[in-house]
Each structure stands twice: as structure tokens, then as C-alpha cells.
Short mmCIF file of N, CA, C and O in Angstrom, two decimals:
data_model
loop_
_atom_site.label_atom_id
_atom_site.label_comp_id
_atom_site.label_asym_id
_atom_site.label_seq_id
_atom_site.Cartn_x
_atom_site.Cartn_y
_atom_site.Cartn_z
N UNK A 1 14.91 1.65 -17.08
CA UNK A 1 14.95 1.00 -15.87
C UNK A 1 14.49 -0.71 -16.06
O UNK A 1 13.55 -0.77 -16.73
N UNK A 2 15.15 -1.39 -15.49
CA UNK A 2 14.88 -2.72 -15.46
C UNK A 2 13.59 -3.11 -14.65
O UNK A 2 13.33 -2.54 -13.57
N UNK A 3 12.74 -4.05 -15.10
CA UNK A 3 11.46 -4.54 -14.38
C UNK A 3 11.72 -4.68 -13.05
O UNK A 3 10.95 -4.32 -11.93
N UNK A 4 12.81 -5.36 -12.55
CA UNK A 4 12.89 -5.72 -11.16
C UNK A 4 13.20 -4.55 -10.33
O UNK A 4 12.69 -4.36 -9.23
N UNK A 5 13.87 -3.82 -10.97
CA UNK A 5 14.28 -2.33 -10.01
C UNK A 5 13.09 -1.40 -10.09
O UNK A 5 12.73 -0.86 -8.81
N UNK A 6 12.31 -1.49 -11.08
CA UNK A 6 11.12 -0.63 -10.99
C UNK A 6 10.14 -1.19 -10.06
O UNK A 6 9.53 -0.25 -9.17
N UNK A 7 9.91 -2.39 -9.94
CA UNK A 7 9.19 -3.19 -8.88
C UNK A 7 9.76 -2.90 -7.52
O UNK A 7 8.95 -2.66 -6.63
N UNK A 8 10.82 -3.04 -7.29
CA UNK A 8 11.41 -2.80 -5.98
C UNK A 8 11.14 -1.26 -5.39
O UNK A 8 10.75 -1.06 -4.38
N UNK A 9 11.37 -0.25 -6.55
CA UNK A 9 11.26 1.02 -6.21
C UNK A 9 9.76 1.49 -5.92
O UNK A 9 9.46 2.31 -4.78
N UNK A 10 8.93 0.90 -6.39
CA UNK A 10 7.58 1.07 -6.31
C UNK A 10 6.96 0.38 -4.96
O UNK A 10 6.21 1.05 -4.11
N UNK A 11 7.62 -0.55 -4.54
CA UNK A 11 7.18 -1.39 -3.26
C UNK A 11 7.86 -0.57 -2.20
O UNK A 11 7.38 -0.19 -1.22
N UNK A 12 9.19 -0.13 -2.25
CA UNK A 12 9.72 0.86 -1.19
C UNK A 12 8.97 2.25 -1.17
O UNK A 12 8.78 2.76 0.02
N UNK A 13 8.42 2.71 -2.26
CA UNK A 13 7.86 3.91 -2.21
C UNK A 13 6.53 3.78 -1.61
O UNK A 13 5.88 4.74 -1.02
N UNK A 14 5.70 2.57 -1.80
CA UNK A 14 4.70 2.31 -1.11
C UNK A 14 4.84 2.54 0.60
O UNK A 14 3.94 3.02 1.12
N UNK A 15 5.87 2.00 0.94
CA UNK A 15 6.37 2.02 2.47
C UNK A 15 6.58 3.35 2.85
O UNK A 15 6.06 3.98 3.79
N UNK A 16 7.42 4.06 1.98
CA UNK A 16 7.90 5.43 2.31
C UNK A 16 6.68 6.48 2.26
O UNK A 16 6.64 7.34 3.46
N UNK A 17 5.76 6.26 1.50
CA UNK A 17 4.86 7.35 1.48
C UNK A 17 3.61 6.89 2.24
O UNK A 17 3.01 7.67 2.60
N UNK A 18 3.45 5.40 2.53
CA UNK A 18 2.31 4.89 2.89
C UNK A 18 2.23 5.06 4.64
O UNK A 18 1.21 5.34 5.30
N UNK A 19 3.29 4.95 5.13
CA UNK A 19 3.57 5.11 6.55
C UNK A 19 3.40 6.71 7.26
O UNK A 19 2.20 6.80 7.85
N UNK A 20 3.83 7.74 6.60
CA UNK A 20 3.31 8.93 6.91
C UNK A 20 1.89 9.25 6.74
O UNK A 20 1.35 9.92 7.53
N UNK A 21 1.36 8.65 5.52
CA UNK A 21 -0.07 8.89 5.25
C UNK A 21 -0.96 8.40 6.24
O UNK A 21 -1.90 8.96 6.73
N UNK A 22 -0.66 7.10 6.61
CA UNK A 22 -1.34 6.30 7.63
C UNK A 22 -1.42 7.25 8.96
O UNK A 22 -2.39 7.26 9.46
N UNK A 23 -0.34 7.61 9.31
CA UNK A 23 -0.18 8.50 10.53
C UNK A 23 -1.07 9.80 10.46
O UNK A 23 -1.66 10.17 11.56
N UNK A 24 -1.00 10.58 9.36
CA UNK A 24 -1.74 11.74 9.13
C UNK A 24 -3.15 11.41 9.19
O UNK A 24 -3.99 12.19 9.55
N UNK A 25 -3.67 10.37 8.33
CA UNK A 25 -5.11 10.03 8.51
C UNK A 25 -5.65 9.28 9.56
O UNK A 25 -7.00 9.53 10.09
N UNK A 26 -5.10 8.38 9.91
CA UNK A 26 -5.54 7.24 11.16
C UNK A 26 -5.67 7.83 12.49
O UNK A 26 -6.53 7.94 13.16
N UNK A 27 -4.52 8.30 13.00
CA UNK A 27 -4.34 8.89 14.32
C UNK A 27 -5.31 10.08 14.82
O UNK A 27 -5.57 10.07 15.87
N UNK A 28 -5.51 11.03 14.01
CA UNK A 28 -6.42 12.08 14.44
C UNK A 28 -7.87 11.73 14.77
O UNK A 28 -8.52 12.35 15.87
N UNK A 29 -8.38 10.50 14.30
CA UNK A 29 -9.84 10.18 14.61
C UNK A 29 -9.82 9.27 15.68
O UNK A 29 -10.91 8.80 16.37
N UNK A 30 -8.69 8.91 16.37
CA UNK A 30 -8.88 8.11 17.59
C UNK A 30 -8.85 6.49 17.17
O UNK A 30 -8.68 6.32 15.90
N UNK A 31 -9.40 5.75 17.84
CA UNK A 31 -9.42 4.12 17.68
C UNK A 31 -10.82 3.93 17.11
O UNK A 31 -11.57 3.56 18.12
N UNK A 32 -10.91 4.16 15.96
CA UNK A 32 -12.36 3.68 15.21
C UNK A 32 -12.14 2.83 14.16
O UNK A 32 -11.13 2.47 13.71
N UNK A 33 -13.24 2.35 13.49
CA UNK A 33 -13.31 1.56 12.39
C UNK A 33 -12.49 2.45 11.25
O UNK A 33 -11.71 1.85 10.61
N UNK A 34 -12.84 3.69 11.21
CA UNK A 34 -12.42 4.65 10.33
C UNK A 34 -10.79 4.76 10.30
O UNK A 34 -10.13 4.66 9.24
N UNK A 35 -10.31 4.79 11.52
CA UNK A 35 -9.19 5.06 11.73
C UNK A 35 -8.12 3.48 11.47
O UNK A 35 -6.77 3.65 11.32
N UNK A 36 -8.91 2.52 11.49
CA UNK A 36 -8.20 1.37 11.10
C UNK A 36 -8.11 0.88 9.72
O UNK A 36 -7.23 0.07 9.23
N UNK A 37 -8.66 1.52 8.75
CA UNK A 37 -8.73 1.29 7.36
C UNK A 37 -7.31 1.60 6.76
O UNK A 37 -6.88 0.67 6.05
N UNK A 38 -6.76 2.83 7.08
CA UNK A 38 -5.50 3.08 6.42
C UNK A 38 -4.15 2.16 6.56
O UNK A 38 -3.61 1.55 6.02
N UNK A 39 -4.22 1.77 8.10
CA UNK A 39 -3.13 0.89 8.23
C UNK A 39 -3.49 -0.54 7.78
O UNK A 39 -2.55 -1.25 7.32
N UNK A 40 -4.63 -0.99 7.91
CA UNK A 40 -4.91 -2.37 7.23
C UNK A 40 -4.81 -2.37 5.66
O UNK A 40 -4.49 -3.34 5.06
N UNK A 41 -5.17 -1.33 5.04
CA UNK A 41 -5.06 -0.85 3.71
C UNK A 41 -3.55 -1.05 3.27
O UNK A 41 -3.16 -1.70 2.12
N UNK A 42 -2.63 -0.44 4.16
CA UNK A 42 -1.32 -0.63 3.78
C UNK A 42 -0.59 -1.86 4.11
O UNK A 42 -0.04 -2.44 3.09
N UNK A 43 -1.09 -2.63 4.99
CA UNK A 43 -0.77 -3.99 5.30
C UNK A 43 -1.30 -4.86 4.14
O UNK A 43 -0.36 -5.57 3.55
N UNK A 44 -2.50 -4.86 3.79
CA UNK A 44 -2.86 -5.51 2.69
C UNK A 44 -2.33 -5.15 1.38
O UNK A 44 -2.02 -6.23 0.56
N UNK A 45 -1.95 -4.23 1.06
CA UNK A 45 -1.31 -3.48 -0.14
C UNK A 45 0.19 -4.11 -0.21
O UNK A 45 0.41 -4.67 -1.16
N UNK A 46 0.76 -4.18 0.93
CA UNK A 46 2.03 -4.84 1.04
C UNK A 46 2.24 -6.33 0.86
O UNK A 46 3.09 -7.05 0.08
N UNK A 47 1.14 -6.99 1.40
CA UNK A 47 1.05 -8.41 1.27
C UNK A 47 0.50 -8.87 -0.10
O UNK A 47 1.13 -9.68 -0.81
N UNK A 48 -0.50 -8.16 -0.67
CA UNK A 48 -0.93 -8.50 -2.09
C UNK A 48 0.27 -8.27 -3.04
O UNK A 48 0.62 -9.05 -4.01
N UNK A 49 0.88 -7.18 -3.09
CA UNK A 49 2.18 -6.68 -3.99
C UNK A 49 3.13 -7.97 -3.76
O UNK A 49 3.72 -8.36 -4.79
N UNK A 50 3.47 -8.37 -2.62
CA UNK A 50 4.32 -9.38 -2.45
C UNK A 50 4.03 -10.74 -3.10
O UNK A 50 4.70 -11.55 -3.63
N UNK A 51 2.70 -11.06 -2.77
CA UNK A 51 2.04 -12.33 -3.20
C UNK A 51 2.07 -12.39 -4.72
O UNK A 51 2.60 -13.16 -5.44
N UNK A 52 1.79 -11.32 -5.33
CA UNK A 52 1.71 -10.96 -6.76
C UNK A 52 3.03 -10.89 -7.60
O UNK A 52 3.04 -11.66 -8.62
N UNK A 53 3.98 -10.53 -7.04
CA UNK A 53 5.19 -10.75 -7.45
C UNK A 53 5.90 -11.84 -7.49
O UNK A 53 6.30 -12.52 -8.36
N UNK A 54 5.52 -12.64 -6.45
CA UNK A 54 5.98 -14.08 -6.59
C UNK A 54 5.33 -15.05 -7.85
O UNK A 54 5.68 -16.03 -7.98
N UNK A 55 3.89 -14.76 -7.83
CA UNK A 55 3.15 -15.61 -8.52
C UNK A 55 3.18 -15.17 -10.22
O UNK A 55 2.81 -16.10 -10.94
N UNK A 56 3.55 -14.10 -10.38
CA UNK A 56 3.46 -13.62 -11.86
C UNK A 56 4.96 -13.32 -12.40
O UNK A 56 5.84 -13.38 -11.54
N UNK A 57 5.23 -13.32 -13.65
CA UNK A 57 6.56 -13.06 -14.08
C UNK A 57 6.70 -11.48 -14.40
O UNK A 57 7.67 -11.16 -14.86
N UNK A 58 5.62 -10.73 -14.15
CA UNK A 58 5.80 -9.26 -14.15
C UNK A 58 5.88 -8.57 -12.96
O UNK A 58 5.15 -8.49 -12.11
N UNK A 59 7.20 -8.42 -12.47
CA UNK A 59 7.56 -7.78 -11.14
C UNK A 59 6.96 -6.43 -10.91
O UNK A 59 6.96 -5.92 -9.68
N UNK A 60 6.39 -5.66 -11.98
CA UNK A 60 5.87 -4.19 -11.68
C UNK A 60 4.39 -4.38 -11.32
O UNK A 60 3.88 -3.58 -10.54
N UNK A 61 3.57 -5.61 -11.79
CA UNK A 61 2.28 -5.75 -11.64
C UNK A 61 1.91 -5.73 -9.97
O UNK A 61 0.95 -5.25 -9.43
N UNK A 62 2.70 -6.49 -9.21
CA UNK A 62 2.53 -6.82 -7.94
C UNK A 62 2.61 -5.52 -7.04
O UNK A 62 1.49 -5.05 -6.20
N UNK A 63 3.50 -4.41 -7.24
CA UNK A 63 3.60 -3.17 -6.27
C UNK A 63 2.57 -2.23 -7.12
O UNK A 63 1.81 -1.63 -5.98
N UNK A 64 2.03 -2.36 -8.32
CA UNK A 64 0.98 -1.47 -8.61
C UNK A 64 -0.33 -1.75 -7.96
O UNK A 64 -1.10 -1.09 -7.57
N UNK A 65 -0.52 -3.21 -8.07
CA UNK A 65 -1.83 -3.67 -7.40
C UNK A 65 -1.72 -3.28 -5.78
O UNK A 65 -2.80 -2.91 -5.28
N UNK A 66 -0.54 -3.45 -5.29
CA UNK A 66 -0.45 -3.07 -3.87
C UNK A 66 -0.86 -1.53 -3.53
O UNK A 66 -1.67 -1.02 -2.58
N UNK A 67 -0.40 -0.58 -4.55
CA UNK A 67 -0.76 0.78 -4.54
C UNK A 67 -2.40 0.95 -4.46
O UNK A 67 -2.88 1.84 -4.16
N UNK A 68 -2.98 0.19 -5.65
CA UNK A 68 -4.36 0.24 -5.90
C UNK A 68 -4.90 -0.12 -4.51
O UNK A 68 -6.14 0.28 -4.20
N UNK A 69 -4.64 -1.17 -3.87
CA UNK A 69 -5.25 -1.72 -2.73
C UNK A 69 -5.16 -0.68 -1.62
O UNK A 69 -6.13 -0.27 -1.09
N UNK A 70 -4.17 -0.10 -1.37
CA UNK A 70 -3.93 1.10 -0.43
C UNK A 70 -4.67 2.42 -0.75
O UNK A 70 -5.30 2.77 0.21
N UNK A 71 -4.60 2.68 -2.05
CA UNK A 71 -5.54 3.68 -2.43
C UNK A 71 -7.07 3.49 -2.16
O UNK A 71 -7.69 4.50 -1.77
N UNK A 72 -7.61 2.36 -2.46
CA UNK A 72 -8.85 2.03 -2.27
C UNK A 72 -9.04 2.05 -0.76
O UNK A 72 -10.18 2.64 -0.19
N UNK A 73 -8.43 1.58 0.17
CA UNK A 73 -8.40 1.85 1.46
C UNK A 73 -8.51 3.07 2.25
O UNK A 73 -9.21 3.47 2.92
N UNK A 74 -7.72 3.88 1.46
CA UNK A 74 -7.51 5.49 1.79
C UNK A 74 -9.00 6.06 1.49
O UNK A 74 -9.29 6.97 2.17
N UNK A 75 -9.35 5.82 0.29
CA UNK A 75 -10.62 6.51 -0.25
C UNK A 75 -11.76 5.90 0.37
O UNK A 75 -12.50 6.73 0.95
N UNK A 76 -11.72 4.95 0.89
CA UNK A 76 -12.94 4.44 1.73
C UNK A 76 -12.75 4.96 3.17
O UNK A 76 -13.93 5.51 3.82
N UNK A 77 -11.68 5.06 3.77
CA UNK A 77 -11.78 5.66 5.03
C UNK A 77 -12.19 7.36 4.97
O UNK A 77 -12.61 7.83 5.89
N UNK A 78 -11.49 7.97 3.70
CA UNK A 78 -12.06 9.49 3.60
C UNK A 78 -13.57 9.44 3.40
O UNK A 78 -14.10 10.46 3.74
N UNK A 79 -14.28 8.54 2.70
CA UNK A 79 -15.59 8.62 2.43
C UNK A 79 -16.37 8.49 3.70
O UNK A 79 -17.29 8.86 3.71
N UNK A 80 -16.12 7.32 4.44
CA UNK A 80 -16.81 6.97 5.66
C UNK A 80 -16.87 8.21 6.59
O UNK A 80 -16.24 8.69 7.10
#
């Protein structure tokens, strides 16, 4: 698979998987700091992945970093 296509698939997968996970994790807790971490993590992951794709020559590194940011926010939300 070409790198551009792989990067695009990873970015779309972040949206497709991230949005339902945010709904499942964030909304049962009500509006608290813990419930705001997953949506902010998803947003930060998408922004970071978009910025890194533009700045580097490796289109796969951006979405992978976006996944890492989203995973870190999810882990932090589950630990708190």
C-alpha cells in the first residue's frame, strides 16, 4: 500500500473509531474534567496528525502520532 493511502486510512480510522469511543467513555460521567479528556484528546490527535503530515515527508507518522495522542488522553481519562 502506498504511504499516502496508508496515512489517509489511519486518519479516517482515528475518526471512525475515536468518535464512538468518545461517546462511550465521556458521556456516562456527565460534564466533568474526566469526561472532557477523550473529546479533547481526539481533537488534539486530529490536529497533531494534520500538522505533522504537512511538516514531514512521511505521511504515516502524522496519523500514528495522532493515535498516540488520542490513546494517551484515553488512558489518562481512565486512570483519573
